[in-house]
Tab-separated table of C-alpha atoms in Angstrom:
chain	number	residue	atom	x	y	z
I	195	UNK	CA	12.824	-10.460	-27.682
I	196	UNK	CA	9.171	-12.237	-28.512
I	197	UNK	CA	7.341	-9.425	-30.397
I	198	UNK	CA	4.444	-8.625	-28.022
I	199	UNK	CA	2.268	-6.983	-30.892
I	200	UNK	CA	0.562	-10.452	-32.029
I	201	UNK	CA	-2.780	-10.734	-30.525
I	202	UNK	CA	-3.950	-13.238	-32.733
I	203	UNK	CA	-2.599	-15.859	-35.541
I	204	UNK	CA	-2.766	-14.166	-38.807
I	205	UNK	CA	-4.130	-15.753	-41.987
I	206	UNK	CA	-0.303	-16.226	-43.845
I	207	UNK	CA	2.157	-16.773	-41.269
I	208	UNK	CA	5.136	-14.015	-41.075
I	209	UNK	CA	8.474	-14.731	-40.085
I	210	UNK	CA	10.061	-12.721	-37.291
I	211	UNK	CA	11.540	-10.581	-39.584
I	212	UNK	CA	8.582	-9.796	-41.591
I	213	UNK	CA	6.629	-8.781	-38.890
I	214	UNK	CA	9.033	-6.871	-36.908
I	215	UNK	CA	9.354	-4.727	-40.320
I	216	UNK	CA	5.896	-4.202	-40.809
I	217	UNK	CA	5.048	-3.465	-37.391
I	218	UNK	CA	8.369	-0.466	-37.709
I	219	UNK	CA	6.303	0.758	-40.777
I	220	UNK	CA	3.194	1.003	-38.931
I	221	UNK	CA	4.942	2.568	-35.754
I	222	UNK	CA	6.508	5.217	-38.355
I	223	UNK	CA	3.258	6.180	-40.325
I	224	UNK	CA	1.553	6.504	-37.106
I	225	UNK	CA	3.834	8.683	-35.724
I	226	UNK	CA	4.771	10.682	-38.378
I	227	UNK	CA	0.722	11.494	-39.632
I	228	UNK	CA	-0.762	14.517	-38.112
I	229	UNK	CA	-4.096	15.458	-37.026
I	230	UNK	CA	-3.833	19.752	-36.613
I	231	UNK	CA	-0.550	20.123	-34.416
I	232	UNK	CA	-0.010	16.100	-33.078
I	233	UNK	CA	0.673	13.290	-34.239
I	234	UNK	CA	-2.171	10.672	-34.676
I	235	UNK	CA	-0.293	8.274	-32.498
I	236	UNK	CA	-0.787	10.488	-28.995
I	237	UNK	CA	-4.422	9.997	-30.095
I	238	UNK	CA	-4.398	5.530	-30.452
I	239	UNK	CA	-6.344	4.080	-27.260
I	240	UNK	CA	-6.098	0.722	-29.129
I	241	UNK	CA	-4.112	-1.062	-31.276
I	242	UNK	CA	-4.723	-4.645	-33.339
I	243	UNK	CA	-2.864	-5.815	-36.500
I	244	UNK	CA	-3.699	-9.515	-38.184
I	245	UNK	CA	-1.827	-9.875	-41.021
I	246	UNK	CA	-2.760	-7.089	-43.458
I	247	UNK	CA	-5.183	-5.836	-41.327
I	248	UNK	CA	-5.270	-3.034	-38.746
I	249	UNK	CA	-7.907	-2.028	-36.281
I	250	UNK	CA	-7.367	1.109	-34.620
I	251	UNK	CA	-9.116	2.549	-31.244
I	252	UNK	CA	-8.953	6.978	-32.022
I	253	UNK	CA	-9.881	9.317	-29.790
I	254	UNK	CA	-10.023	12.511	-32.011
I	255	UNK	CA	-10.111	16.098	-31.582
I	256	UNK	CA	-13.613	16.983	-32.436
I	257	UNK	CA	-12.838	19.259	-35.604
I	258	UNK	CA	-11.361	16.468	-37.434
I	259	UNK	CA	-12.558	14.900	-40.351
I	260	UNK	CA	-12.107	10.934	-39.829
I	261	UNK	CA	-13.056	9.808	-43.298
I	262	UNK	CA	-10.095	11.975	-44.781
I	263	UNK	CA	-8.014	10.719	-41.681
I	264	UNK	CA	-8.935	6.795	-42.750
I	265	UNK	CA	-8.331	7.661	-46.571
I	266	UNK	CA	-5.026	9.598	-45.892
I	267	UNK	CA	-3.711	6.469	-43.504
I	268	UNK	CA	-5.152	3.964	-46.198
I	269	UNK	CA	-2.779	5.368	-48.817
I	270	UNK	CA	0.559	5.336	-46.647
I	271	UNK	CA	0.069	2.150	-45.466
I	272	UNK	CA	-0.668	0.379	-48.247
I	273	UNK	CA	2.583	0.720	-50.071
I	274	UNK	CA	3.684	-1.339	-46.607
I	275	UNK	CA	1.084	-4.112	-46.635
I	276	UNK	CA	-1.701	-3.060	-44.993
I	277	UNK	CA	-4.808	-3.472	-46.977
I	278	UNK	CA	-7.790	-3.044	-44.681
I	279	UNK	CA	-8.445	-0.455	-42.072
I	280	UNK	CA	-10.682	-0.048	-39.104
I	281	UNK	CA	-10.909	2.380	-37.069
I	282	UNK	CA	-13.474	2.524	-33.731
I	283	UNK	CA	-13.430	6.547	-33.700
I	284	UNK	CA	-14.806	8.793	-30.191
I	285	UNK	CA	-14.904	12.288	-30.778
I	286	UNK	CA	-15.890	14.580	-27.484
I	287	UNK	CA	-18.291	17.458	-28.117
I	288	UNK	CA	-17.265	20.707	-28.475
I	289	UNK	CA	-16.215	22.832	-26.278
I	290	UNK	CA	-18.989	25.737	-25.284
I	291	UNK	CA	-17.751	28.927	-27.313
I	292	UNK	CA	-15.138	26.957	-29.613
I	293	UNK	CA	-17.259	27.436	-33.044
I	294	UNK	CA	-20.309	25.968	-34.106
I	295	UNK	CA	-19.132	23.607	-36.035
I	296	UNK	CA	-19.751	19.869	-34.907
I	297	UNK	CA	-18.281	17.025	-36.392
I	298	UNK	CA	-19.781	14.341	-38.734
I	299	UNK	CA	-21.447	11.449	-37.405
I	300	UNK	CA	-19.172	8.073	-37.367
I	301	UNK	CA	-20.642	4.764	-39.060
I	302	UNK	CA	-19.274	2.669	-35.903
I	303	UNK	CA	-17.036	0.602	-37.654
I	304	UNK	CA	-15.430	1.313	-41.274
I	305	UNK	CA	-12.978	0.259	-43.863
I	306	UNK	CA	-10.834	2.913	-45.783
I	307	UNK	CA	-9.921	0.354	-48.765
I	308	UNK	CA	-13.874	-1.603	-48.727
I	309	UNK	CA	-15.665	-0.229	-51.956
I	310	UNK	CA	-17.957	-1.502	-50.536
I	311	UNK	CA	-18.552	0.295	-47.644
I	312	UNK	CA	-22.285	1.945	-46.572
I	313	UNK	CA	-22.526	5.500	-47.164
I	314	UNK	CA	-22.121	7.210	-43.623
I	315	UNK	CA	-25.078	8.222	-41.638
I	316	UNK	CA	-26.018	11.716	-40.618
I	317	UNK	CA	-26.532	12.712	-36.920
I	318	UNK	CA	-30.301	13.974	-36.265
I	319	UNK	CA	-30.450	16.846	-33.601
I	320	UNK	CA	-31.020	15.410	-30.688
I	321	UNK	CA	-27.682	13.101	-30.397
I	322	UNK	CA	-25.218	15.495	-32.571
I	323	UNK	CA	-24.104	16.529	-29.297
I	324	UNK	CA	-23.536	13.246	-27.735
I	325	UNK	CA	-20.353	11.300	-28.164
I	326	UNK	CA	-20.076	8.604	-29.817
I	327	UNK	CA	-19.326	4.988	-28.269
I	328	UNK	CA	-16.657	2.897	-29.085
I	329	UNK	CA	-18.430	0.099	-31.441
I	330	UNK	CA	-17.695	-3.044	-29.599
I	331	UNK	CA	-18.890	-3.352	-26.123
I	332	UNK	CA	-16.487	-4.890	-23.607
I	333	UNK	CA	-17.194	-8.147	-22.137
I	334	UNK	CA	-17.548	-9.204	-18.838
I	335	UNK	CA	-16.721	-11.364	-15.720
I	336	UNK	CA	-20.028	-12.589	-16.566
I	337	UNK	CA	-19.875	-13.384	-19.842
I	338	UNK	CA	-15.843	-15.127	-19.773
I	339	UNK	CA	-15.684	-18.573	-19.683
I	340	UNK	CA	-13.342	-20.532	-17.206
I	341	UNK	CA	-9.757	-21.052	-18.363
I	342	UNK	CA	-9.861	-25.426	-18.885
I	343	UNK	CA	-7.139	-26.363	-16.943
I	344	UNK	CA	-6.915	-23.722	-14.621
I	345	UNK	CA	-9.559	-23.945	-11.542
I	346	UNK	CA	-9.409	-20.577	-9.825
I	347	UNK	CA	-7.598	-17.562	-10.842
I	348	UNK	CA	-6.423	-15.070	-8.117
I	349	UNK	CA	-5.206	-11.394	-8.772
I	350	UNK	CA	-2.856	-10.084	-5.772
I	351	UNK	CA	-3.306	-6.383	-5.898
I	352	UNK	CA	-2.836	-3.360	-4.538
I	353	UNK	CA	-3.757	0.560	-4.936
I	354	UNK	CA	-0.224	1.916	-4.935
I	355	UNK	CA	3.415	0.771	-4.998
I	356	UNK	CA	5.744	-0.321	-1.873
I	357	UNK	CA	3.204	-2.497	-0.203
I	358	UNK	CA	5.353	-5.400	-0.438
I	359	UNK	CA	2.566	-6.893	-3.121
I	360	UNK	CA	4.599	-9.061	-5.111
I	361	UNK	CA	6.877	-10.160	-1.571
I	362	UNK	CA	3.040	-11.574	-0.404
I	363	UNK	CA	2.236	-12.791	-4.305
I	364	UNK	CA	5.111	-15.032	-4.298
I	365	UNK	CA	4.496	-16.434	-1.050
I	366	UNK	CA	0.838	-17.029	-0.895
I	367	UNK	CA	1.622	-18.792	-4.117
I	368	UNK	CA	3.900	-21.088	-2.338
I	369	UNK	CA	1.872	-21.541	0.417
I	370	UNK	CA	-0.913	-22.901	-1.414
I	371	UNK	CA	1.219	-25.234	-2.816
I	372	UNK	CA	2.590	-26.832	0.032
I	373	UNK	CA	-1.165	-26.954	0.966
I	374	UNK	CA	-1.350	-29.653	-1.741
I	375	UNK	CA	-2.444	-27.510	-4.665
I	376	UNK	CA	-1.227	-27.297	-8.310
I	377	UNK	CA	-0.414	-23.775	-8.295
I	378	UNK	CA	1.043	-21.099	-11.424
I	379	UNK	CA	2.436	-17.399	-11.058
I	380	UNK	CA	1.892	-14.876	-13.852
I	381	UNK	CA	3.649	-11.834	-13.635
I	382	UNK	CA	1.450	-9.055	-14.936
I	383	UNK	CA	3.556	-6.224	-13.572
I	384	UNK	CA	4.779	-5.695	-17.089
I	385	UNK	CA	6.668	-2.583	-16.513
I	386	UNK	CA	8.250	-3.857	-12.773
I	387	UNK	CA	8.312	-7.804	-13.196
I	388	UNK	CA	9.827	-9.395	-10.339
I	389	UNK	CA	8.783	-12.791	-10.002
I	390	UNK	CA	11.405	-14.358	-12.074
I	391	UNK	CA	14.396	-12.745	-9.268
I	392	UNK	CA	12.061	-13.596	-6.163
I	393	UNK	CA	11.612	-17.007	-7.346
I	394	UNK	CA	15.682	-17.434	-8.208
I	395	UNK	CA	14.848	-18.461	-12.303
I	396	UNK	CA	15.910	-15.081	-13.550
I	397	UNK	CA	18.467	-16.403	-15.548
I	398	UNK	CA	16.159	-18.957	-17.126
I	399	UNK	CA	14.552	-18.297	-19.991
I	400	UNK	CA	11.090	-20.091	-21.292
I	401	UNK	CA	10.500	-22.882	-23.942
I	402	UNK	CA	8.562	-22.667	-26.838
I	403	UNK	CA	6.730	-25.402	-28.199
I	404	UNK	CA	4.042	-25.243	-31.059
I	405	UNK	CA	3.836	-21.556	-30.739
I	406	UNK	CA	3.381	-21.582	-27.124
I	407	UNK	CA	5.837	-20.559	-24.231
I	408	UNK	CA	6.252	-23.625	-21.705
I	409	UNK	CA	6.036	-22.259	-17.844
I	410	UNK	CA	9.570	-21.909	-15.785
I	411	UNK	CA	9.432	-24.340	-13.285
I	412	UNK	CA	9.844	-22.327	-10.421
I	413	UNK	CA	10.296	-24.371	-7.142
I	414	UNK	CA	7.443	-26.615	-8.472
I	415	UNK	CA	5.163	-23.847	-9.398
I	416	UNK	CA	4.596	-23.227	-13.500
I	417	UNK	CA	5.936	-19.070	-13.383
I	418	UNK	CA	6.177	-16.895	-17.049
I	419	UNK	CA	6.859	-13.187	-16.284
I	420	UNK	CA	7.944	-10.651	-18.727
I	421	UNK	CA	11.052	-10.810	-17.344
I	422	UNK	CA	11.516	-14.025	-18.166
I	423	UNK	CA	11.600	-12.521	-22.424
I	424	UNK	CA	13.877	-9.754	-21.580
I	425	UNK	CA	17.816	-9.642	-22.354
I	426	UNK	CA	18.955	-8.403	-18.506
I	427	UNK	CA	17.732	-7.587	-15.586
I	428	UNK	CA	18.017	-3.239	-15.893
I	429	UNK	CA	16.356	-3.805	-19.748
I	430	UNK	CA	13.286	-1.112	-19.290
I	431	UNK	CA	9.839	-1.698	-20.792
I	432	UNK	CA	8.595	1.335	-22.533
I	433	UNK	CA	5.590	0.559	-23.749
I	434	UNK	CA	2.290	2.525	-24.302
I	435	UNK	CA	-0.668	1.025	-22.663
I	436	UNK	CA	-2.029	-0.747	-25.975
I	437	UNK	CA	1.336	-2.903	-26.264
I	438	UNK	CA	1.264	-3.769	-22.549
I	439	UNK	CA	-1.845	-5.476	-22.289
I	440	UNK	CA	-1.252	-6.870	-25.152
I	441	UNK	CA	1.940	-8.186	-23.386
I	442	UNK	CA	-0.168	-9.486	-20.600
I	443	UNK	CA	-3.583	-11.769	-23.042
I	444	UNK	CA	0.191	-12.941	-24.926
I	445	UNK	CA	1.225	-14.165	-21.678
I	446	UNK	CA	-2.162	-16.063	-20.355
I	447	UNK	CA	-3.268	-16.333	-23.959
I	448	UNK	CA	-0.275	-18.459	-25.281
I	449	UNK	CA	1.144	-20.725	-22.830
I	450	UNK	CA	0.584	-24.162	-22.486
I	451	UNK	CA	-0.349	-23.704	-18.517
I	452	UNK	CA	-0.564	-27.119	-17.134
I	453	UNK	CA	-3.483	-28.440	-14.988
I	454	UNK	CA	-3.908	-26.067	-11.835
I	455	UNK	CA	-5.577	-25.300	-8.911
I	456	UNK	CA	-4.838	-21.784	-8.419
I	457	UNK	CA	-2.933	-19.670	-10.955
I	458	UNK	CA	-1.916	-16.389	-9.119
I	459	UNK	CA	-1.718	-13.175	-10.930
I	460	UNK	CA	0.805	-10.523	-9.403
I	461	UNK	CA	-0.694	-7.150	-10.710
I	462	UNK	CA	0.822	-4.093	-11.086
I	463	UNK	CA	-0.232	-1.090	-8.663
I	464	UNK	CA	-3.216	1.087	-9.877
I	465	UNK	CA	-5.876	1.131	-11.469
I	466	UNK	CA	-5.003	1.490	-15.236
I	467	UNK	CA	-4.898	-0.392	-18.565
I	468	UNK	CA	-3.479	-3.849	-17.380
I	469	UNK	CA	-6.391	-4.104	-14.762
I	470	UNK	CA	-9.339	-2.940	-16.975
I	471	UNK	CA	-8.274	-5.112	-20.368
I	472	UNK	CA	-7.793	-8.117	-17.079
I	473	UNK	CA	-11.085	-7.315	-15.904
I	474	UNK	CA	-12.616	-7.639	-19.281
I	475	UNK	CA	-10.595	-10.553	-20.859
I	476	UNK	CA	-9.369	-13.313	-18.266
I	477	UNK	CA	-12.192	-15.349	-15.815
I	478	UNK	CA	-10.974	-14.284	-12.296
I	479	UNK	CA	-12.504	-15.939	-9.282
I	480	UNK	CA	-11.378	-12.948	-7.043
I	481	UNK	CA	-8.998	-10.521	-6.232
I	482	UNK	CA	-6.635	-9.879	-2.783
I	483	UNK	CA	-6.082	-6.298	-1.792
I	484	UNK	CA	-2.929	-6.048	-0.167
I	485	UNK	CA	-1.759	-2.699	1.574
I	486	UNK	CA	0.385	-1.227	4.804
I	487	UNK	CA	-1.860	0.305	8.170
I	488	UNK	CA	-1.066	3.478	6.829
I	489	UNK	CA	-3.779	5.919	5.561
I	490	UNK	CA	-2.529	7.161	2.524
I	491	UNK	CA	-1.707	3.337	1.291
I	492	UNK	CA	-5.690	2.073	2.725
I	493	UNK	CA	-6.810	5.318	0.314
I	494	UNK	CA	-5.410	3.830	-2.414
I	495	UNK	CA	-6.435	0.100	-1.387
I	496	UNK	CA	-10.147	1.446	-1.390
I	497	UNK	CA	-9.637	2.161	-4.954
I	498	UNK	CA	-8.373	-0.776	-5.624
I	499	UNK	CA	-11.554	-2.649	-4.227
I	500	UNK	CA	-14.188	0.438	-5.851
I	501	UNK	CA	-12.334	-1.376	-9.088
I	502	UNK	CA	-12.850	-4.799	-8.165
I	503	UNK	CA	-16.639	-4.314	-7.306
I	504	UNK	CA	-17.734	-2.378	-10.331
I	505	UNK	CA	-15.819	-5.096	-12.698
I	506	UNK	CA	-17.737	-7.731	-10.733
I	507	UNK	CA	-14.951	-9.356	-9.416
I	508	UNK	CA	-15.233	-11.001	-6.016
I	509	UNK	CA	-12.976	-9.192	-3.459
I	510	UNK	CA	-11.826	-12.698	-1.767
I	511	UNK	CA	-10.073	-10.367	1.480
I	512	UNK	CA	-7.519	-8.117	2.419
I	513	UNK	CA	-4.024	-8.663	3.462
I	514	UNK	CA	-2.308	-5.942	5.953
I	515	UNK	CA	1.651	-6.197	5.322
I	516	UNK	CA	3.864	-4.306	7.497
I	517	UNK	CA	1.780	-4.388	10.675
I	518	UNK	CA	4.693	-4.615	13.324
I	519	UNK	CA	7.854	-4.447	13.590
I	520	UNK	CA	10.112	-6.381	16.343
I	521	UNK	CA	13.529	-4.916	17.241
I	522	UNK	CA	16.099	-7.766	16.672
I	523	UNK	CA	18.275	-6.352	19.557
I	524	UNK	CA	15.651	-5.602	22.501
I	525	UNK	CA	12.469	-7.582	20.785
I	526	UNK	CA	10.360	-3.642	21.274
I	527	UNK	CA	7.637	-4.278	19.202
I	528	UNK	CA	6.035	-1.090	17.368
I	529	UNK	CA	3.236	-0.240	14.502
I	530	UNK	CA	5.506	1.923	12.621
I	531	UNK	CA	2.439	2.121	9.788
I	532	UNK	CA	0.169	2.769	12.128
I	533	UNK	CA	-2.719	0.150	13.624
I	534	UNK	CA	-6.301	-1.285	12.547
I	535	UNK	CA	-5.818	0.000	8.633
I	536	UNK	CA	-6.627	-3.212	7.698
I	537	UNK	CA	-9.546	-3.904	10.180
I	538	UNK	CA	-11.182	-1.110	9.147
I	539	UNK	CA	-11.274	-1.635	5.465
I	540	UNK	CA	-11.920	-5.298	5.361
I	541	UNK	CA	-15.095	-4.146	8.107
I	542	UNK	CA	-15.667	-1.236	5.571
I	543	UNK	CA	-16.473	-3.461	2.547
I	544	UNK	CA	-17.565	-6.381	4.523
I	545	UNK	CA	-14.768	-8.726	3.138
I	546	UNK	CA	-12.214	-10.789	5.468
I	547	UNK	CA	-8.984	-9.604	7.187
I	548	UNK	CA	-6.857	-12.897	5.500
I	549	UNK	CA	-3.829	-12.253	7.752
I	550	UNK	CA	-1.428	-9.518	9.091
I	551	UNK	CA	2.625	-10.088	8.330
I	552	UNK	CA	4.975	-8.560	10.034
I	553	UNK	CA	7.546	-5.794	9.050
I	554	UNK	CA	10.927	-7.932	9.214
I	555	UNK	CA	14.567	-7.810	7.105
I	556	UNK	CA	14.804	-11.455	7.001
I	557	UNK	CA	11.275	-11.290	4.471
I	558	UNK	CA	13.359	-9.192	2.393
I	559	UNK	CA	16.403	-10.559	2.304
I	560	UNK	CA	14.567	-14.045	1.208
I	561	UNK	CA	13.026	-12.729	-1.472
I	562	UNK	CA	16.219	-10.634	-2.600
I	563	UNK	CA	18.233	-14.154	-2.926
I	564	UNK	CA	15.283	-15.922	-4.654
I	565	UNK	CA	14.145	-18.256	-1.241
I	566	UNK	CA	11.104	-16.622	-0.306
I	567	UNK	CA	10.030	-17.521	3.634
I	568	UNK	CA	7.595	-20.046	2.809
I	569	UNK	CA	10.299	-22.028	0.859
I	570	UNK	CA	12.904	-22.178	3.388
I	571	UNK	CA	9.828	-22.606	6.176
I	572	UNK	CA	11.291	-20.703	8.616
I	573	UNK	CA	9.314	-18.901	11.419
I	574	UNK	CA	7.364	-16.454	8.372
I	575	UNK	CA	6.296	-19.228	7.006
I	576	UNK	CA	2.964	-19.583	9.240
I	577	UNK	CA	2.007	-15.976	8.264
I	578	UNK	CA	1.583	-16.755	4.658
I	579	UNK	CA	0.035	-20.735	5.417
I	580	UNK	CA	-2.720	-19.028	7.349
I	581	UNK	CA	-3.258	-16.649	4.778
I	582	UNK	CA	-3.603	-19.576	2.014
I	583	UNK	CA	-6.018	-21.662	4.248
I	584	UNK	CA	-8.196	-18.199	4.662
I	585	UNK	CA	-8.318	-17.899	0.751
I	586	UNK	CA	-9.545	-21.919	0.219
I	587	UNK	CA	-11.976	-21.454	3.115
I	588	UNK	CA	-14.574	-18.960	1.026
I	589	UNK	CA	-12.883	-19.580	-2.382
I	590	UNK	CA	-15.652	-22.668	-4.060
I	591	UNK	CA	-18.237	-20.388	-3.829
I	592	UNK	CA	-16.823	-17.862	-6.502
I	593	UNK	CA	-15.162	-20.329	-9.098
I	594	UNK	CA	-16.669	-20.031	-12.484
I	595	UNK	CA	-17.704	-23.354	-14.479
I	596	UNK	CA	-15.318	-24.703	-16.473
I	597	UNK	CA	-15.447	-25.625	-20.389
I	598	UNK	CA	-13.402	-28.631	-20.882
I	599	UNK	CA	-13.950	-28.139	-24.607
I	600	UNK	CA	-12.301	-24.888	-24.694
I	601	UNK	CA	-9.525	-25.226	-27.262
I	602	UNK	CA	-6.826	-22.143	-27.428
């Protein structure tokens, strides 16, 4: 399987083999250091290697001593090939009644094996309390530059799980297309990536070319999904947050992604590290909330858009899935989920309703054999064309300039 721990090229190139090994010897010293009773890697937020050098992200307990901890890693990974660490260190505060003892003030960035390193600087009183911020500030929407051949990019969310948020993914995509666009699916659901069995390409497996994976052509649309890498279908991905969205800047990062109109982004549910490091690291034009009428799914939803907002990323409308069901055998028509959910929170945070699908087997069974309802245009179909026309109604107004002299 493509190793998902490159973030960047690295000054001498290392065969597969090389790299796997070093990254195991990493992985090992990691684990098998100690800081008081765990081991140092329960305490990695962040994780970065480029050739022989590794950055580290530490949130420490606040006793510890992180020169000795930098010195102490320095030695046991050198034997390995790692000749330069940094390490971005935040240690909390004490504890009221743990000890007076505080811990020493951090230089914000430094190098266990650089003799030439500046002596570290002491604390005065008034911030020896105060913890220390991770050195490198995180960029912004604000501050990320337009992908060059992609025009808008659109994140399908949702607050929790069993919304039917990659069923609606898959189909808006398609129904943008067959409104004339130049469309792309990436899956970022790196622990549940479906895209590659909705679409009917799970068996196919992507190109590479110069370093770069070469889109599935899915039905006309350019798809890559993590599922696309794996060896079968019930292969689980057990990754700690640092390797995941790592996964997911490989996946935008390094394919050649063809000119495009709209590349939609199928998320995973929540709120956690694959939507911050997206938030921080690839130019969305605006999200899509998608949820059921039912209250405990429009809770979650709201977070979903609370996270949106304070990334600064345009909430471009909400999508209510599930909203009625019609008995095949009398044609009764009930809200199982309950009614208005997603009136109320589209009024609530003053964005658009962009449609309301219906609760029906034949949506699922599409999807299940890989001919979701906008491909086989049967009566579904309209839901999803409506929604698509509602997205490019509002969408100009939020796309970011683009850089044609971008080069990746």
């Amino acid at each position: 399987m493509f190793n998902f721990m490159k973030k960047k090229p690295t000054a001498q190139k290392e065969n597969p083999e090389q790299k796997a090994a070093l990254d195991s010897a990493v992985d090992k010293v990691l684990l098998g250091y100690h800081v008081g009773d765990s081991s140092i890697a329960t305490m990695v937020t962040g994780l970065e290697r480029n050739g022989g050098e590794l950055t580290l992200e530490l949130r420490l307990p606040h006793e510890s001593d992180p020169e000795a901890i930098q010195q102490a890693l320095g030695q046991l990974l050198q034997p390995h090939g790692i000749q330069s660490i940094h390490m971005n260190v935040r240690i909390p505060a004490p504890m009221k009644g743990e000890g007076s003892s505080l811990p020493k003030a951090m230089p914000k960035t430094t190098n266990a094996m650089d003799s030439h390193s500046k002596p570290v600087a002491k604390s005065d009183d008034s911030t020896v309390n105060a913890e220390p911020p991770i050195t490198k500030q995180a960029p912004t929407q604000a501050s990320l530059s337009a992908h060059p051949r992609i025009r808008h990019i659109i994140v399908v969310a949702s607050g929790k799980g069993g919304v039917g948020k990659s069923t609606t993914t898959v189909n808006i995509a398609l129904a943008l297309q067959k409104l004339g666009n130049r469309v792309g699916v990436l899956d970022a659901d790196i622990y549940g990536p479906s895209m590659p069995a909705m679409l009917g390409v799970n068996s196919i497996r992507p190109e590479l070319e110069n370093e770069q994976f070469v889109p599935i052509n899915a039905h006309g649309l350019a798809m890559l999904s993590i599922g696309s890498l794996l060896d079968g279908d019930n292969t689980p991905i057990a990754w700690r947050g640092p390797k995941a969205t790592g996964a997911l800047m490989q996946l935008y990062n390094q394919t050649n992604w063809p000119q495009l109109d709209y590349l939609v982004i199928d998320m995973p549910p929540g709120t956690g590290d694959i939507q911050l490091t997206l938030a921080q690291r690839i130019p969305v034009t605006g999200a899509v909330i998608v949820t059921t009428p039912q209250h405990i799914a429009l809770l979650d939803a709201q977070k979903g858009i609370e996270m949106f907002n304070k990334t600064n990323i345009p909430v471009l409308g909400v999508v209510e899935n599930m909203a009625l069901h019609t008995c095949s055998n009398c044609n009764h028509t009930e809200a199982i989920f309950g009614t208005g959910g997603g009136e109320k929170i589209a009024e609530q945070y003053q964005v658009p309703l962009l449609g309301q699908l219906p609760l029906a087997s034949a949506i699922r069974a599409q999807v299940d054999k890989g001919e979701p309802s906008v491909l086989v245009d049967d009566e579904f179909a309209s839901y999803y064309l409506s929604i698509a026309k509602n997205i490019e109604t509002n969408i100009n107004k939020f796309a970011k300039p683009v850089n044609d002299k971008r080069i990746f």
